[in-house]
PDB file of C-alpha atoms in Angstrom:
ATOM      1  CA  UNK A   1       0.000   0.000   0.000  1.00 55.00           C
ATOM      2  CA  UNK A   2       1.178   3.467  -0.567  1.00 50.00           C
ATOM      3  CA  UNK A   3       2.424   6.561   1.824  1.00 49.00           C
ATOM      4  CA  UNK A   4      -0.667   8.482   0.687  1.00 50.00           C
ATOM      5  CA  UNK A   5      -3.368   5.498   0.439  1.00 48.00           C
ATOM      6  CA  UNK A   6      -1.979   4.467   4.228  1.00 47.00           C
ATOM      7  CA  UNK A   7      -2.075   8.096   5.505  1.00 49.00           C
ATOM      8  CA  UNK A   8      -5.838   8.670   4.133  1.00 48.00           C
ATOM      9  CA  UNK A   9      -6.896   5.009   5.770  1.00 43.00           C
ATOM     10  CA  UNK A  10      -5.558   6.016   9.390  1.00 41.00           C
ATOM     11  CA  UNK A  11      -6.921   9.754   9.203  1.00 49.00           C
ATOM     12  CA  UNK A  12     -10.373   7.782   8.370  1.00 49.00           C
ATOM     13  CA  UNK A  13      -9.834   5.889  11.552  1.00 40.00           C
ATOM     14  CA  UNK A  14      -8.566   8.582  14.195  1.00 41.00           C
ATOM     15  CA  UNK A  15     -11.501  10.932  12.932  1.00 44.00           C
ATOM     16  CA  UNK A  16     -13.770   7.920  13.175  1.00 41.00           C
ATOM     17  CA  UNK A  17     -12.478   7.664  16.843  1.00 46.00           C
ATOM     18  CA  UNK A  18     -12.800  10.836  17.540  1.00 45.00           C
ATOM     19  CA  UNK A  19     -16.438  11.175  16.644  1.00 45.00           C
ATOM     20  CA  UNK A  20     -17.053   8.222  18.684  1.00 47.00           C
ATOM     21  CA  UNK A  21     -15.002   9.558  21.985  1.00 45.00           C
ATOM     22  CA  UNK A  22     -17.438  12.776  21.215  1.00 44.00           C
ATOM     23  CA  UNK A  23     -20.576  10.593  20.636  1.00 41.00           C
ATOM     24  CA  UNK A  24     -19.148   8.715  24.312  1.00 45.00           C
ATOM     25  CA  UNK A  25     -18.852  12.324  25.937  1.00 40.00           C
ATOM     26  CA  UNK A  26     -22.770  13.854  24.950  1.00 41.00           C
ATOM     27  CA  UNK A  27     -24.859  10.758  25.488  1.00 44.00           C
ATOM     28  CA  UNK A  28     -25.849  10.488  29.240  1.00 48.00           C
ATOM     29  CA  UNK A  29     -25.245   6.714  30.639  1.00 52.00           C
ATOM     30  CA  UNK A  30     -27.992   5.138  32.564  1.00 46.00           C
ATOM     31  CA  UNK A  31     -26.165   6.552  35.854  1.00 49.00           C
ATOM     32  CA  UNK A  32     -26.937  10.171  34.964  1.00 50.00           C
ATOM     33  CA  UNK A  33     -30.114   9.628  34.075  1.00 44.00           C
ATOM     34  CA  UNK A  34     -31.411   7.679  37.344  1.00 44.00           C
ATOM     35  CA  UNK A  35     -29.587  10.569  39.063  1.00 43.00           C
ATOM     36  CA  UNK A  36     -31.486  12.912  36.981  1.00 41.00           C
ATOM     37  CA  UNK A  37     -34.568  11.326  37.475  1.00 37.00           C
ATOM     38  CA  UNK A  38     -34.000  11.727  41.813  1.00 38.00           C
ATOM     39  CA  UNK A  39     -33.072  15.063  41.378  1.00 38.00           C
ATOM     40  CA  UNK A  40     -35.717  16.139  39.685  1.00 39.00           C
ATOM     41  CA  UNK A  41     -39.201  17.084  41.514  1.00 43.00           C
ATOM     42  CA  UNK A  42     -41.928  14.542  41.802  1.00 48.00           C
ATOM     43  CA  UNK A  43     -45.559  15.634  40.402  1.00 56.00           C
ATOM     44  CA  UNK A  44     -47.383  12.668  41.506  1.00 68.00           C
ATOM     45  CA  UNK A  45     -50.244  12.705  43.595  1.00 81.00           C
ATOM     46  CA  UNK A  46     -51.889  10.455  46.052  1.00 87.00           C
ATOM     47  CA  UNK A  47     -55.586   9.424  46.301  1.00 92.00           C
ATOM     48  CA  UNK A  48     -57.574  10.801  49.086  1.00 91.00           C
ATOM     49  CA  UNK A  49     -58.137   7.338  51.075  1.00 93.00           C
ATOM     50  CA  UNK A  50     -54.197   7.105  50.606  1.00 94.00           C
ATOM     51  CA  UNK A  51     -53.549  10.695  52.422  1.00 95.00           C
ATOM     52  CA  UNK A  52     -55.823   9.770  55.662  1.00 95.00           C
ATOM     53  CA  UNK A  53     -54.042   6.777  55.886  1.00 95.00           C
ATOM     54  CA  UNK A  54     -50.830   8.575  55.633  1.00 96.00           C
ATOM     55  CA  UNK A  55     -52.110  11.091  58.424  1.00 96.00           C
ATOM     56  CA  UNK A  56     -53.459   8.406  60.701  1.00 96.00           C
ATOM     57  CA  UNK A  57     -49.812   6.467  60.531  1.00 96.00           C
ATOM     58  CA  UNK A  58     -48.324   9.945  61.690  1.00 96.00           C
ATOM     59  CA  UNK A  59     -50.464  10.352  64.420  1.00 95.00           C
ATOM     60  CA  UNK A  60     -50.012   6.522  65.572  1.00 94.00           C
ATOM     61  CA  UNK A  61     -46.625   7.224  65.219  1.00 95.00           C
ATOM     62  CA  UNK A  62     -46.131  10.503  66.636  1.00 94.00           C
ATOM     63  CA  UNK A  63     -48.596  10.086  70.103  1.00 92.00           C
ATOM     64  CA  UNK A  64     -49.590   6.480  69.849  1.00 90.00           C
ATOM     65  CA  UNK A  65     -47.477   5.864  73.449  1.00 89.00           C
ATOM     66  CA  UNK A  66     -49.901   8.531  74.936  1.00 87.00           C
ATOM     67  CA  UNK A  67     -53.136   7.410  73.171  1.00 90.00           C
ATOM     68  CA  UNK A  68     -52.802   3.672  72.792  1.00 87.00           C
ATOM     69  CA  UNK A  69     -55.187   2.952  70.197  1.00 91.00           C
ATOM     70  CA  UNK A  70     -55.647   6.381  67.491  1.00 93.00           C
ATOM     71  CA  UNK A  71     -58.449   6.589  64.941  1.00 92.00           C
ATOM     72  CA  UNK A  72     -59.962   9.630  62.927  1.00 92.00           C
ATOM     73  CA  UNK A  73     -63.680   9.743  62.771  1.00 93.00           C
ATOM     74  CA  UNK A  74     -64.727  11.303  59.423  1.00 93.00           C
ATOM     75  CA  UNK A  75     -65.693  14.642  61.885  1.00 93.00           C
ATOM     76  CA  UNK A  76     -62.141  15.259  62.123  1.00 95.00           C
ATOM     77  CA  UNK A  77     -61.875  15.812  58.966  1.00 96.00           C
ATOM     78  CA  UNK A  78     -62.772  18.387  56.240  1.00 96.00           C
ATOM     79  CA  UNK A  79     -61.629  18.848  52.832  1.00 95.00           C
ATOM     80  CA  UNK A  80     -60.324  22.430  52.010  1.00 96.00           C
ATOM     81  CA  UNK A  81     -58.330  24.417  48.728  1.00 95.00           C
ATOM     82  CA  UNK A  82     -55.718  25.822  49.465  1.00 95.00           C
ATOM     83  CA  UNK A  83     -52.926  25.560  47.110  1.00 93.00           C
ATOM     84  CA  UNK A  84     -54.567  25.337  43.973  1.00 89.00           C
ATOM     85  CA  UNK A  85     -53.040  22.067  42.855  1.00 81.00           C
ATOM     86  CA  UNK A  86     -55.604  20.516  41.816  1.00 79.00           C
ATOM     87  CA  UNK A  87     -56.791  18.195  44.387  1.00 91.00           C
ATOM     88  CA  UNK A  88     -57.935  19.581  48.193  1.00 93.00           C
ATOM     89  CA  UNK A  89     -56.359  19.297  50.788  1.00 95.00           C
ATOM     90  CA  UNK A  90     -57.457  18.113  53.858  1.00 96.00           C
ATOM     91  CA  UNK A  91     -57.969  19.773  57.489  1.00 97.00           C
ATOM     92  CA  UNK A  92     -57.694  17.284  60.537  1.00 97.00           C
ATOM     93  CA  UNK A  93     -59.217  18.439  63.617  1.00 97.00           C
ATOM     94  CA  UNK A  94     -56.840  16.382  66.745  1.00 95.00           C
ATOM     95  CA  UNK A  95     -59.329  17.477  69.176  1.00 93.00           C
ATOM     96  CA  UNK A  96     -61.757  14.981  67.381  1.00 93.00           C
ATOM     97  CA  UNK A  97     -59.527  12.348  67.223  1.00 93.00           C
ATOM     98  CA  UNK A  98     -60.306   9.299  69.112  1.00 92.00           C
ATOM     99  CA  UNK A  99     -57.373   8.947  71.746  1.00 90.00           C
ATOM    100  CA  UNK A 100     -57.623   5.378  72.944  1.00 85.00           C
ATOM    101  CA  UNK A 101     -56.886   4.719  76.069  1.00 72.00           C
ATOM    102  CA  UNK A 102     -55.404   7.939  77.070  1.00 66.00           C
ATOM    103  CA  UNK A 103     -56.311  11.962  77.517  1.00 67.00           C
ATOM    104  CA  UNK A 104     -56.977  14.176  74.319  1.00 77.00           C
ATOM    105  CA  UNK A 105     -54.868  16.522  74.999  1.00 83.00           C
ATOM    106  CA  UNK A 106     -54.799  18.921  71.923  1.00 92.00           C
ATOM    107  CA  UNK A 107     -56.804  21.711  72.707  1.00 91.00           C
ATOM    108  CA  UNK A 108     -57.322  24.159  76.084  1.00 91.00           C
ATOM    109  CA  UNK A 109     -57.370  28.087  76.282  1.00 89.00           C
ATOM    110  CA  UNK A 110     -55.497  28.577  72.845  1.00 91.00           C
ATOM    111  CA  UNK A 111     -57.376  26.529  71.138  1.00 94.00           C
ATOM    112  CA  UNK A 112     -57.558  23.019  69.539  1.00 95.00           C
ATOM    113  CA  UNK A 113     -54.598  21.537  67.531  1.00 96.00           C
ATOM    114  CA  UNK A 114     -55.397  21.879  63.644  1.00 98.00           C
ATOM    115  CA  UNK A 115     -53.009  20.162  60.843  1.00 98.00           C
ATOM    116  CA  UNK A 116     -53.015  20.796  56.920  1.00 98.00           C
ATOM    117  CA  UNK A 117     -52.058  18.181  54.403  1.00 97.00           C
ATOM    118  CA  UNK A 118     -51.720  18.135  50.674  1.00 95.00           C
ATOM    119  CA  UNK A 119     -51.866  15.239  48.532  1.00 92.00           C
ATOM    120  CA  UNK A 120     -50.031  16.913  45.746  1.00 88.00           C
ATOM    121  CA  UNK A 121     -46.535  17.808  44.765  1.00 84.00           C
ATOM    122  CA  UNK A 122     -45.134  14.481  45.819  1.00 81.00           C
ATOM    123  CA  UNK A 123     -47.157  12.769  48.026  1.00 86.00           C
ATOM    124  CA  UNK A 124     -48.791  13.370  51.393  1.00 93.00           C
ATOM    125  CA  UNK A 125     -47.165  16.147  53.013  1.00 94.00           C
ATOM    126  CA  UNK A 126     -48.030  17.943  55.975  1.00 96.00           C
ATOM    127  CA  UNK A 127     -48.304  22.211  55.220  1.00 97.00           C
ATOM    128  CA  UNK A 128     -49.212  23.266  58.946  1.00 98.00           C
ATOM    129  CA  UNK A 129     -49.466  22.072  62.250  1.00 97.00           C
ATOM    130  CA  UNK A 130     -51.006  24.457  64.831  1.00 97.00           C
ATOM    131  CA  UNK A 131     -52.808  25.611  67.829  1.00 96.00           C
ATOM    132  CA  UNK A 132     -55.835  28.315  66.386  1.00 97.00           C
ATOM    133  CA  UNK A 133     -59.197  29.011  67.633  1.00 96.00           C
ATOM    134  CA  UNK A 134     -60.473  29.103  64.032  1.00 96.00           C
ATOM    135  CA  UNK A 135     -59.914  28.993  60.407  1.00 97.00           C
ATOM    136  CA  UNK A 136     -60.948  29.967  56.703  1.00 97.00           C
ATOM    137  CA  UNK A 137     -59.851  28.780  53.658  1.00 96.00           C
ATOM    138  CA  UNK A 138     -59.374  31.275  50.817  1.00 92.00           C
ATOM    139  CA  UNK A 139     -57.648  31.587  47.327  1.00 87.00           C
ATOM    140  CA  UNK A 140     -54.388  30.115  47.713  1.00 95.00           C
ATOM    141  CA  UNK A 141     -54.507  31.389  51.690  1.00 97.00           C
ATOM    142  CA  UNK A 142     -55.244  30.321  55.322  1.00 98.00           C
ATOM    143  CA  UNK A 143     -56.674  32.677  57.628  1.00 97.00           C
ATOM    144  CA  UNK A 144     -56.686  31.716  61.178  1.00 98.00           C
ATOM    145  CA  UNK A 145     -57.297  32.864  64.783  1.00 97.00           C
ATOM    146  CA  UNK A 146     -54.998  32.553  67.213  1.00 95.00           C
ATOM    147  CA  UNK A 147     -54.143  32.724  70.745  1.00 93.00           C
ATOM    148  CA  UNK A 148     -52.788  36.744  71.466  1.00 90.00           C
ATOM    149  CA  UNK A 149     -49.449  34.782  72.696  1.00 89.00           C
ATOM    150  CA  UNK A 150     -48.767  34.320  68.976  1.00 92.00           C
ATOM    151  CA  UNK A 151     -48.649  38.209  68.506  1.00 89.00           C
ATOM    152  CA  UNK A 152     -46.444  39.054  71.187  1.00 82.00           C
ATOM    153  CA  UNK A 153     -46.208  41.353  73.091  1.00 80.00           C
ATOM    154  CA  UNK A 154     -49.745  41.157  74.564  1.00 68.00           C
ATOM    155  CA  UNK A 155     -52.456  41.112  76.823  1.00 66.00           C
ATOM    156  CA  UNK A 156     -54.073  37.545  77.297  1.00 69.00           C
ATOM    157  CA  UNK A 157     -57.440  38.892  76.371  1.00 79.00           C
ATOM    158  CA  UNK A 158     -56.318  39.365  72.881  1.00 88.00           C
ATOM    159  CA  UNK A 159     -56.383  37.144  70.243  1.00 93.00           C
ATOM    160  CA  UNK A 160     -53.949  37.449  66.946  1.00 95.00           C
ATOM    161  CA  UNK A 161     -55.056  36.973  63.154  1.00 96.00           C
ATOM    162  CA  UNK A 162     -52.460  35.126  61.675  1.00 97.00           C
ATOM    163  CA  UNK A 163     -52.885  34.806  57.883  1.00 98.00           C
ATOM    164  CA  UNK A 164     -50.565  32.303  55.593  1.00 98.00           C
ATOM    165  CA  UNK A 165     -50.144  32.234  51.758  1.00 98.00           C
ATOM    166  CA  UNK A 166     -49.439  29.354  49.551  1.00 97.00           C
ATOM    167  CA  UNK A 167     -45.518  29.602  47.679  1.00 96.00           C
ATOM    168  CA  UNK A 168     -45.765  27.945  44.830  1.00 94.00           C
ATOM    169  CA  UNK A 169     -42.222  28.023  44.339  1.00 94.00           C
ATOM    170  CA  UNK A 170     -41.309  26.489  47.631  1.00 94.00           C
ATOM    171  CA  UNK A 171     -44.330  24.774  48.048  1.00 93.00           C
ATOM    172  CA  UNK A 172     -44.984  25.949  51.381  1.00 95.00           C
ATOM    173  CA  UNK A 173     -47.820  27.563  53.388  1.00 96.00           C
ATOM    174  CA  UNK A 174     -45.482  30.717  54.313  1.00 97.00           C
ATOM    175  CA  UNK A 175     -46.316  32.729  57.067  1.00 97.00           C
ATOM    176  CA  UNK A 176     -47.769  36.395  55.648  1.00 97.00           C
ATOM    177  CA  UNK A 177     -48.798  38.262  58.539  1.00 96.00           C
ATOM    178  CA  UNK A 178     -49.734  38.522  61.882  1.00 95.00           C
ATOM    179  CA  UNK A 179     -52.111  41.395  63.561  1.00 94.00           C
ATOM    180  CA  UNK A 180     -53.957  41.375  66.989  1.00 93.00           C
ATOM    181  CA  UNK A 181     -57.546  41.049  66.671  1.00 93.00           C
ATOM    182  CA  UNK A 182     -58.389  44.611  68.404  1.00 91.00           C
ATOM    183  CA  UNK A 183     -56.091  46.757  65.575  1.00 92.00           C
ATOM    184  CA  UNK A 184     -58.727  45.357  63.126  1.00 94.00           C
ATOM    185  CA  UNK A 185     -61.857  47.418  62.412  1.00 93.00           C
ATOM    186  CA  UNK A 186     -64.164  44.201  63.554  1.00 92.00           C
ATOM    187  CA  UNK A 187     -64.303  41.009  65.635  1.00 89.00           C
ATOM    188  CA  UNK A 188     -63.324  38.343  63.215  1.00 90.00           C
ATOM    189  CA  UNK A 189     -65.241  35.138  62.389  1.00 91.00           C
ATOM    190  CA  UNK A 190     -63.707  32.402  60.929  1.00 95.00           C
ATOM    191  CA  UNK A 191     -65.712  29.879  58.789  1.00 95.00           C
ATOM    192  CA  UNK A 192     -64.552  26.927  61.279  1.00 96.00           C
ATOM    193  CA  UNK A 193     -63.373  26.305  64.283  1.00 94.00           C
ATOM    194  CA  UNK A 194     -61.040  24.317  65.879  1.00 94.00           C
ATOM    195  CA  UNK A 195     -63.423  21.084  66.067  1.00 92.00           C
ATOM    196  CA  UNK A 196     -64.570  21.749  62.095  1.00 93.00           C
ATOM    197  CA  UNK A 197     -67.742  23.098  62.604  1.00 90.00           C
ATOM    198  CA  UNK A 198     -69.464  25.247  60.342  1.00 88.00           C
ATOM    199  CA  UNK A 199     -69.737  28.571  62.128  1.00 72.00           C
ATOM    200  CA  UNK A 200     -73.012  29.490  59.095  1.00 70.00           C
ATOM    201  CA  UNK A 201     -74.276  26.165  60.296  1.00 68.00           C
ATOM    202  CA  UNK A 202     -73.897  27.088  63.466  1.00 62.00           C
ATOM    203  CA  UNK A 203     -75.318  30.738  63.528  1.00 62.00           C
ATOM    204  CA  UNK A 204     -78.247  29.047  61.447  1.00 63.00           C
ATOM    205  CA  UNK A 205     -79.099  26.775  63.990  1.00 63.00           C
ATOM    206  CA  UNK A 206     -79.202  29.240  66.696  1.00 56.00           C
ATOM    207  CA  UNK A 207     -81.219  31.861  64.697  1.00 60.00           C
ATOM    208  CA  UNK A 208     -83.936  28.874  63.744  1.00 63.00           C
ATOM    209  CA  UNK A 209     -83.890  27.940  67.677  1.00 64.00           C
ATOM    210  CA  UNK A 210     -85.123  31.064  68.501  1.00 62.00           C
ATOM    211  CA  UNK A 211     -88.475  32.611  68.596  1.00 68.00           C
ATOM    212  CA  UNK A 212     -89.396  34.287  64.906  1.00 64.00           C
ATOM    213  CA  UNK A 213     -89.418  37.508  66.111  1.00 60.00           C
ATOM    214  CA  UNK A 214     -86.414  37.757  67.676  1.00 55.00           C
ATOM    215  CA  UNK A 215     -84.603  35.958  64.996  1.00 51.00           C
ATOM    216  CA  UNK A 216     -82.321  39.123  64.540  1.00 57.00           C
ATOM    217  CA  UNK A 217     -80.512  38.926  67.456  1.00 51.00           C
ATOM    218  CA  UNK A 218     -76.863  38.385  66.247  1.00 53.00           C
ATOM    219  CA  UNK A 219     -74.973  34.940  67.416  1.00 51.00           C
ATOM    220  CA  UNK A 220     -72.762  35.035  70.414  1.00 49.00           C
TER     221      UNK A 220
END
């Protein structure tokens, strides 16, 4: 074979090689992409029936030495929107939860213990746990009442509005103010309270227990 014919045959191969070495360098091996995959954030969602039964495992787990047996009637629980994902999430009222063999001990003078939970953006994930007096569920926001502790410094008689807002970036019910009740212009009512009643319900009843004429006497 000639000089020239030889030359061409092995600057065929080291280009061919070095496409390939290129080719090796740009296409991600199944490593990178499982690592891609953890790294990246999970959209999945669970069912409803699925998020209670991740709520009850917390609870067993979390204060099943106190309680002995846990179980959550379906009045200690109340769907609500508040992130706008798609599904709602769900309010659990531990005031109403059955503690077995021990004391419920998850509500006094501040109030009853509320938690949030979503069932989107990865799973079941807990948004808020708290001590409130009330709560209502608006556009992409929590409004709650609280003890006047939370807005400190202050007298005990007070109470403290303390409103959250959904982040949709961080996925998190951020805090986005808090105000004592007697700075705002009127006594607040929240659409629930701390056991999940319906405070219309509620005013309803007491207005249609009450003699027709004096059916316009407000609710305590």
């Amino acid at each position: 074979m000639s000089k020239s014919k030889t030359g061409a045959v092995l600057s065929g191969l080291l280009l061919l090689a070095a496409c390939g070495s290129e080719s090796d360098r740009s296409a991600p091996n199944k490593a990178d992409n499982a690592a891609a995959a953890a790294a990246a954030p999970s959209s999945r969602s669970v069912s409803e029936t699925e998020l209670k039964t991740a709520v009850l495992e917390n609870l067993r787990a979390r204060h099943g030495l106190q309680c002995g047996t846990i179980d959550l009637p379906d009045t200690a629980i109340k769907t609500v929107e508040l992130t706008g994902g798609g599904n709602p999430e769900l309010a659990v009222s531990l005031n109403k939860m059955n503690c077995g063999a021990g004391q419920n001990n998850f509500s006094g003078s501040p109030g009853g213990v509320m938690q949030f939970w979503t069932r989107d953006y990865g799973g079941a994930n807990m948004l808020l746990e708290q001590q409130m007096y009330g709560f209502t569920p608006g556009e992409r926001e929590l409004v709650t009442m609280q003890h006047g502790g939370e807005c400190p410094p202050t007298p005990q008689t007070d109470s403290c509005r303390v409103t959250y807002r959904w982040n949709e970036e961080a996925k998190i019910l951020a805090e986005a103010e808090r105000i004592l009740e007697s700075k705002l212009p009127e006594r607040q009512r929240m659409a629930y309270d701390y056991d999940l009643r319906d405070r219309a319900e509620q005013r309803k009843a007491y207005l249609d227990s009450m003699p027709k004429e004096r059916r316009t006497v407000p609710a305590p």
